[in-house]
PDB file of C-alpha atoms in Angstrom:
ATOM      1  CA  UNK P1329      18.093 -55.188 -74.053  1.00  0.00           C
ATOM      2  CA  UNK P1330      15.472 -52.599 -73.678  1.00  0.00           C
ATOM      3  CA  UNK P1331      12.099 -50.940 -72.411  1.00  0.00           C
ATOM      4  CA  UNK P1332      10.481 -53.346 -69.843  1.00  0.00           C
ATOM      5  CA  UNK P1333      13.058 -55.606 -69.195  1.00  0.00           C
ATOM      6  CA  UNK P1334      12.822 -57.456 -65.139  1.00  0.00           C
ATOM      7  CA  UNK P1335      15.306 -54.869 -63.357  1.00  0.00           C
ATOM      8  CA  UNK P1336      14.091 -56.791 -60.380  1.00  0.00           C
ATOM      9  CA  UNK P1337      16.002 -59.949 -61.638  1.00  0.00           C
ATOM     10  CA  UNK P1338      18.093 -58.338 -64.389  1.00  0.00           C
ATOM     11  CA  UNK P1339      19.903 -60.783 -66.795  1.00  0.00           C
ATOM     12  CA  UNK P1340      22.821 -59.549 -68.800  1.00  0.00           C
ATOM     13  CA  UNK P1341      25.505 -56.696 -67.824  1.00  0.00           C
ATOM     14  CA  UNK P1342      22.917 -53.531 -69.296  1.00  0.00           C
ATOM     15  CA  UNK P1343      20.129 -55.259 -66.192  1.00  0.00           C
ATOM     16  CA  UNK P1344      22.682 -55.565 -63.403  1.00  0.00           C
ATOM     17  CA  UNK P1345      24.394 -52.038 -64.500  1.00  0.00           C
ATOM     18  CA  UNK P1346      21.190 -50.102 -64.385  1.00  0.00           C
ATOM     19  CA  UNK P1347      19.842 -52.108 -61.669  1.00  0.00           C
ATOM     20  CA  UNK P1348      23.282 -50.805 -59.590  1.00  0.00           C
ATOM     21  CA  UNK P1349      22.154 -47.407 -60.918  1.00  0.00           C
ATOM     22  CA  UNK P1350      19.267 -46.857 -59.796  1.00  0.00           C
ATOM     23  CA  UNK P1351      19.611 -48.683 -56.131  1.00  0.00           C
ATOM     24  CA  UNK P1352      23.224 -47.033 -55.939  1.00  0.00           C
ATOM     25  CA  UNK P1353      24.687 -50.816 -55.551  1.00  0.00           C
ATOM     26  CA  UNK P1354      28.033 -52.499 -56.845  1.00  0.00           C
ATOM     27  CA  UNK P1355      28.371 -54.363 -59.446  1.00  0.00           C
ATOM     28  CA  UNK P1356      31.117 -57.165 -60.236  1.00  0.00           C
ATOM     29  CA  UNK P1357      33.248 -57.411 -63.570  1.00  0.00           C
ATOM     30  CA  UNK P1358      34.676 -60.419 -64.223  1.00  0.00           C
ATOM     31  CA  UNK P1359      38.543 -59.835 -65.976  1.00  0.00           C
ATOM     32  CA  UNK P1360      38.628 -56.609 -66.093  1.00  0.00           C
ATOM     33  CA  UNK P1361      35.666 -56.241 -68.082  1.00  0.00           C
ATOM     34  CA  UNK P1362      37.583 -57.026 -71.085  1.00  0.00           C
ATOM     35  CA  UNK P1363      34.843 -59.968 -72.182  1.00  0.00           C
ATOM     36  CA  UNK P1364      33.321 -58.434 -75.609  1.00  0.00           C
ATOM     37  CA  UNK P1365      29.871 -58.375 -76.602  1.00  0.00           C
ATOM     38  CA  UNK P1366      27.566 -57.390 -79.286  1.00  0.00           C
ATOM     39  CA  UNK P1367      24.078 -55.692 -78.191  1.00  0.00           C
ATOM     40  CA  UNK P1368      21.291 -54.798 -80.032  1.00  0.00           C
ATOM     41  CA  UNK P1369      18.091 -53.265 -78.804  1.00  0.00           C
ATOM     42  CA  UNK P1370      14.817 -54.464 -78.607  1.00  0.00           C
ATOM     43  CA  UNK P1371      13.059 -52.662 -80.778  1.00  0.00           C
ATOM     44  CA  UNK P1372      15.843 -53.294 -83.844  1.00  0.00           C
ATOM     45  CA  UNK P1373      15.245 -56.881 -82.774  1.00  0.00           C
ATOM     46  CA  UNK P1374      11.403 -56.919 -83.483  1.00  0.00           C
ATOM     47  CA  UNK P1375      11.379 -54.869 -86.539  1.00  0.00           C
ATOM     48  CA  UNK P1376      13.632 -57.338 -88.174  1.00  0.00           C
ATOM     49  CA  UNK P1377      11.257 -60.353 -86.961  1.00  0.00           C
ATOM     50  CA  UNK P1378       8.353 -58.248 -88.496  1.00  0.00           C
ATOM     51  CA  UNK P1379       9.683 -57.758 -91.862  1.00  0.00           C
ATOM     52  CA  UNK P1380      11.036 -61.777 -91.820  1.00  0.00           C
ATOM     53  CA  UNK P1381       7.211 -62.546 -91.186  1.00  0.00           C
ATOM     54  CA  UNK P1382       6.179 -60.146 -94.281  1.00  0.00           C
ATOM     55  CA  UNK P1383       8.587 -61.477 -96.334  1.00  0.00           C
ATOM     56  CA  UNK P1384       8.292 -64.975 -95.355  1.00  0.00           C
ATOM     57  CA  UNK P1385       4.640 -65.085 -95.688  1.00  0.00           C
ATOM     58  CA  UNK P1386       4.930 -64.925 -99.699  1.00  0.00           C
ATOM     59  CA  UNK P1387       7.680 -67.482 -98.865  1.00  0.00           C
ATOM     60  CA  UNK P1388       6.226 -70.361 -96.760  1.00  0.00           C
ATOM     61  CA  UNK P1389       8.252 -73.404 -96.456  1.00  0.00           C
ATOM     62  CA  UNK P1390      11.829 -72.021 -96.623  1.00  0.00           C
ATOM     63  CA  UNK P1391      13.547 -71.790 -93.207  1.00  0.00           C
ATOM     64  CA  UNK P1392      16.986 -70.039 -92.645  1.00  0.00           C
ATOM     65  CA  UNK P1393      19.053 -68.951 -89.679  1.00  0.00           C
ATOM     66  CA  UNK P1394      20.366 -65.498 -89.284  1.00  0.00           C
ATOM     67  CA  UNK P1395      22.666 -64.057 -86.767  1.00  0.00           C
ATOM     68  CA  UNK P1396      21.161 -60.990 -85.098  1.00  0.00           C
ATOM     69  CA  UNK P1397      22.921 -58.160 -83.387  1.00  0.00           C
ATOM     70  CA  UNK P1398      23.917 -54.873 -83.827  1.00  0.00           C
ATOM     71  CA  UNK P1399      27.685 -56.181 -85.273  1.00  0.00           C
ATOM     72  CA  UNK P1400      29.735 -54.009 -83.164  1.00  0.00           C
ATOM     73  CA  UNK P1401      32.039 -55.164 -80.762  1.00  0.00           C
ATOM     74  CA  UNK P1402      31.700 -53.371 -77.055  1.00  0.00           C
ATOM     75  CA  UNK P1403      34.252 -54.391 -74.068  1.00  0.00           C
ATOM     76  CA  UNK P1404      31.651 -54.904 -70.642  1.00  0.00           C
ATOM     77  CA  UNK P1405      33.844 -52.197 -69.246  1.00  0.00           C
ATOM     78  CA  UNK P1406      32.844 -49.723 -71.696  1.00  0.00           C
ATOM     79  CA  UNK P1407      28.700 -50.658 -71.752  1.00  0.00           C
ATOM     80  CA  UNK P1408      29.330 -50.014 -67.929  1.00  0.00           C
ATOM     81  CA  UNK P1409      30.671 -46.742 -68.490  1.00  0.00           C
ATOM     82  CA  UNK P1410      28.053 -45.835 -71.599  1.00  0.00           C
ATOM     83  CA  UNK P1411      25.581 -46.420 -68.582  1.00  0.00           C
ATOM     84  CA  UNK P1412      27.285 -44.065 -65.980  1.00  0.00           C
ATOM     85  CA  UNK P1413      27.061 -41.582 -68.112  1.00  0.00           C
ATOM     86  CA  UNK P1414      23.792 -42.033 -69.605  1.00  0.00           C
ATOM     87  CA  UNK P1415      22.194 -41.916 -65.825  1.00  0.00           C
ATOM     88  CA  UNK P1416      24.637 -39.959 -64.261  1.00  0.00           C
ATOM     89  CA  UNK P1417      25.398 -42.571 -61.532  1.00  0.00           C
ATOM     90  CA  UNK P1418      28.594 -43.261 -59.850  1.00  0.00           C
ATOM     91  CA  UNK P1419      28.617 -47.036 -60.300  1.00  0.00           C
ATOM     92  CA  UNK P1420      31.330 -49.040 -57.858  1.00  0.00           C
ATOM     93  CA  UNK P1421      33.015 -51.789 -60.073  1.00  0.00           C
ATOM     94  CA  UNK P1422      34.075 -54.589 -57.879  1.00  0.00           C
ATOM     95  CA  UNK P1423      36.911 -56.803 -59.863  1.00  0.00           C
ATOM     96  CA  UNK P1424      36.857 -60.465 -60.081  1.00  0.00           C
ATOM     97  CA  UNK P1425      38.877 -62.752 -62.207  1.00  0.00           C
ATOM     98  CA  UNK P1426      37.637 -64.484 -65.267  1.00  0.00           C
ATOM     99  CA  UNK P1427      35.535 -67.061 -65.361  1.00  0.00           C
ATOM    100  CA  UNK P1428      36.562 -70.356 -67.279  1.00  0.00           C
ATOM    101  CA  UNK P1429      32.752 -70.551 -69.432  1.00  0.00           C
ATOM    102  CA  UNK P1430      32.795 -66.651 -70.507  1.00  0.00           C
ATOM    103  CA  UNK P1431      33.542 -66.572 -73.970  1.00  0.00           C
ATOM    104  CA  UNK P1432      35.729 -63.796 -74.814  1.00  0.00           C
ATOM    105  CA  UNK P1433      34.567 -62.294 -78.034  1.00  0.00           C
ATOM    106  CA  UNK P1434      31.018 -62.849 -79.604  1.00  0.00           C
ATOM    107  CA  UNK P1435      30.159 -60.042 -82.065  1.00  0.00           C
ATOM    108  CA  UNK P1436      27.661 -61.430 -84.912  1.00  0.00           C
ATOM    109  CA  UNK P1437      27.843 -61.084 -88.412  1.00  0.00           C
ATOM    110  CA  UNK P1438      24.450 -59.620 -89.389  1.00  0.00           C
ATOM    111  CA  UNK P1439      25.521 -59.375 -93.062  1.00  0.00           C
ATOM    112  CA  UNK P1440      23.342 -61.776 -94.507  1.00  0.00           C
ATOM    113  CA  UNK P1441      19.627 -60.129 -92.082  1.00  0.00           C
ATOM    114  CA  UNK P1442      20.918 -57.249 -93.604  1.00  0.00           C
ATOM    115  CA  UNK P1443      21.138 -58.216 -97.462  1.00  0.00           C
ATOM    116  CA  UNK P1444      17.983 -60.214 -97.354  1.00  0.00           C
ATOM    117  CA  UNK P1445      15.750 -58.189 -95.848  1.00  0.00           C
ATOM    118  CA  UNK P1446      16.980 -54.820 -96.521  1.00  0.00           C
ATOM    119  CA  UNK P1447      17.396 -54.262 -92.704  1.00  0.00           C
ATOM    120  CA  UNK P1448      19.958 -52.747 -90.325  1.00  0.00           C
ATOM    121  CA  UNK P1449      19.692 -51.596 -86.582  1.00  0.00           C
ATOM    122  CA  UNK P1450      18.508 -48.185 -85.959  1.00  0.00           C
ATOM    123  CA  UNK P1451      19.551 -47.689 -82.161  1.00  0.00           C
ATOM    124  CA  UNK P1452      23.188 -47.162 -81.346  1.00  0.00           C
ATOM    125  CA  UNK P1453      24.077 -48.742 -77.997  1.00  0.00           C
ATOM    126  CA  UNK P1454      24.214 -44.874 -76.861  1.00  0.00           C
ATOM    127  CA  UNK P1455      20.658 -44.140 -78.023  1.00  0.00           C
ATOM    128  CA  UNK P1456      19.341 -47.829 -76.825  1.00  0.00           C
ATOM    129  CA  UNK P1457      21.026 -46.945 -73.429  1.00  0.00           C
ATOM    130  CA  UNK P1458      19.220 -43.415 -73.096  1.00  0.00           C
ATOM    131  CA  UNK P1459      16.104 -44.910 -74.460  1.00  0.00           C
ATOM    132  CA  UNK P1460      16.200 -47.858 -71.266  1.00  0.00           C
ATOM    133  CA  UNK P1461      17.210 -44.888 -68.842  1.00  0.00           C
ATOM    134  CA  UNK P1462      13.985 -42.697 -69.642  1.00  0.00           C
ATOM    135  CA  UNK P1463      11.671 -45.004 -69.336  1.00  0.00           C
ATOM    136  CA  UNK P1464      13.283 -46.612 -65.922  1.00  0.00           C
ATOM    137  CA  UNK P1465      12.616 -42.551 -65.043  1.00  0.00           C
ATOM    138  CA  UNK P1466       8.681 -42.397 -65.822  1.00  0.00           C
TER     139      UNK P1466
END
């Protein structure tokens, strides 16, 4: 998530949470908003692609996979409520149930981005959040 993402045709609960924001809309949680979810901000994300490109470029040939996230574990519910308060918006929560193909818990182990490359996220979901809301205010 981040700067210059489509709040037109937001994808992802930080898109459709803002989007209800700023057009004073609902917004539906499915189970309660218990579904748990790891976010990391843009800006985190392409630092750590820059330094794999330094690093990889004395490197050539070796290819790895690494989880990337921020590795913190945040209930919908509660990125809903980071964003209420971050723009000040009343957001209306309208409660569905669950759906069968939403994974419950996906939080990444960024342990081995981190070791390699010396890297960890800068931006709290907080300061990610506030970052998003100023610039949806310019």
């Amino acid at each position: 998530y981040g700067k210059y993402q489509n709040l037109q045709k937001p994808q992802g609960i930080i898109g459709f949470a803002f989007q209800a924001a700023i057009n004073n809309t609902p917004i539906y949680l499915y189970g309660g908003g218990e579904v748990v979810r790891d976010f990391i901000y843009v800006q985190d994300l392409a630092e750590l692609v820059r330094e794999i490109i330094d690093f990889d470029m004395l490197n050539l040939g070796n290819t790895e996979i690494y989880n990337v996230g921020y590795g913190k574990p945040y209930a919908i519910k509660d990125v809903v409520d980071k964003i209420k308060s971050v723009s000040g918006a009343d957001i209306t929560i309208i409660h569905k149930e669950s759906r069968s193909f939403d994974c419950e818990y996906n939080v990444l182990d960024i342990f081995k981005a981190k070791e390699k490359y010396f890297w960890k996220p800068k931006f709290s979901l907080e300061d990610g959040l506030s970052e998003v809301w100023r610039w949806i205010n310019k």
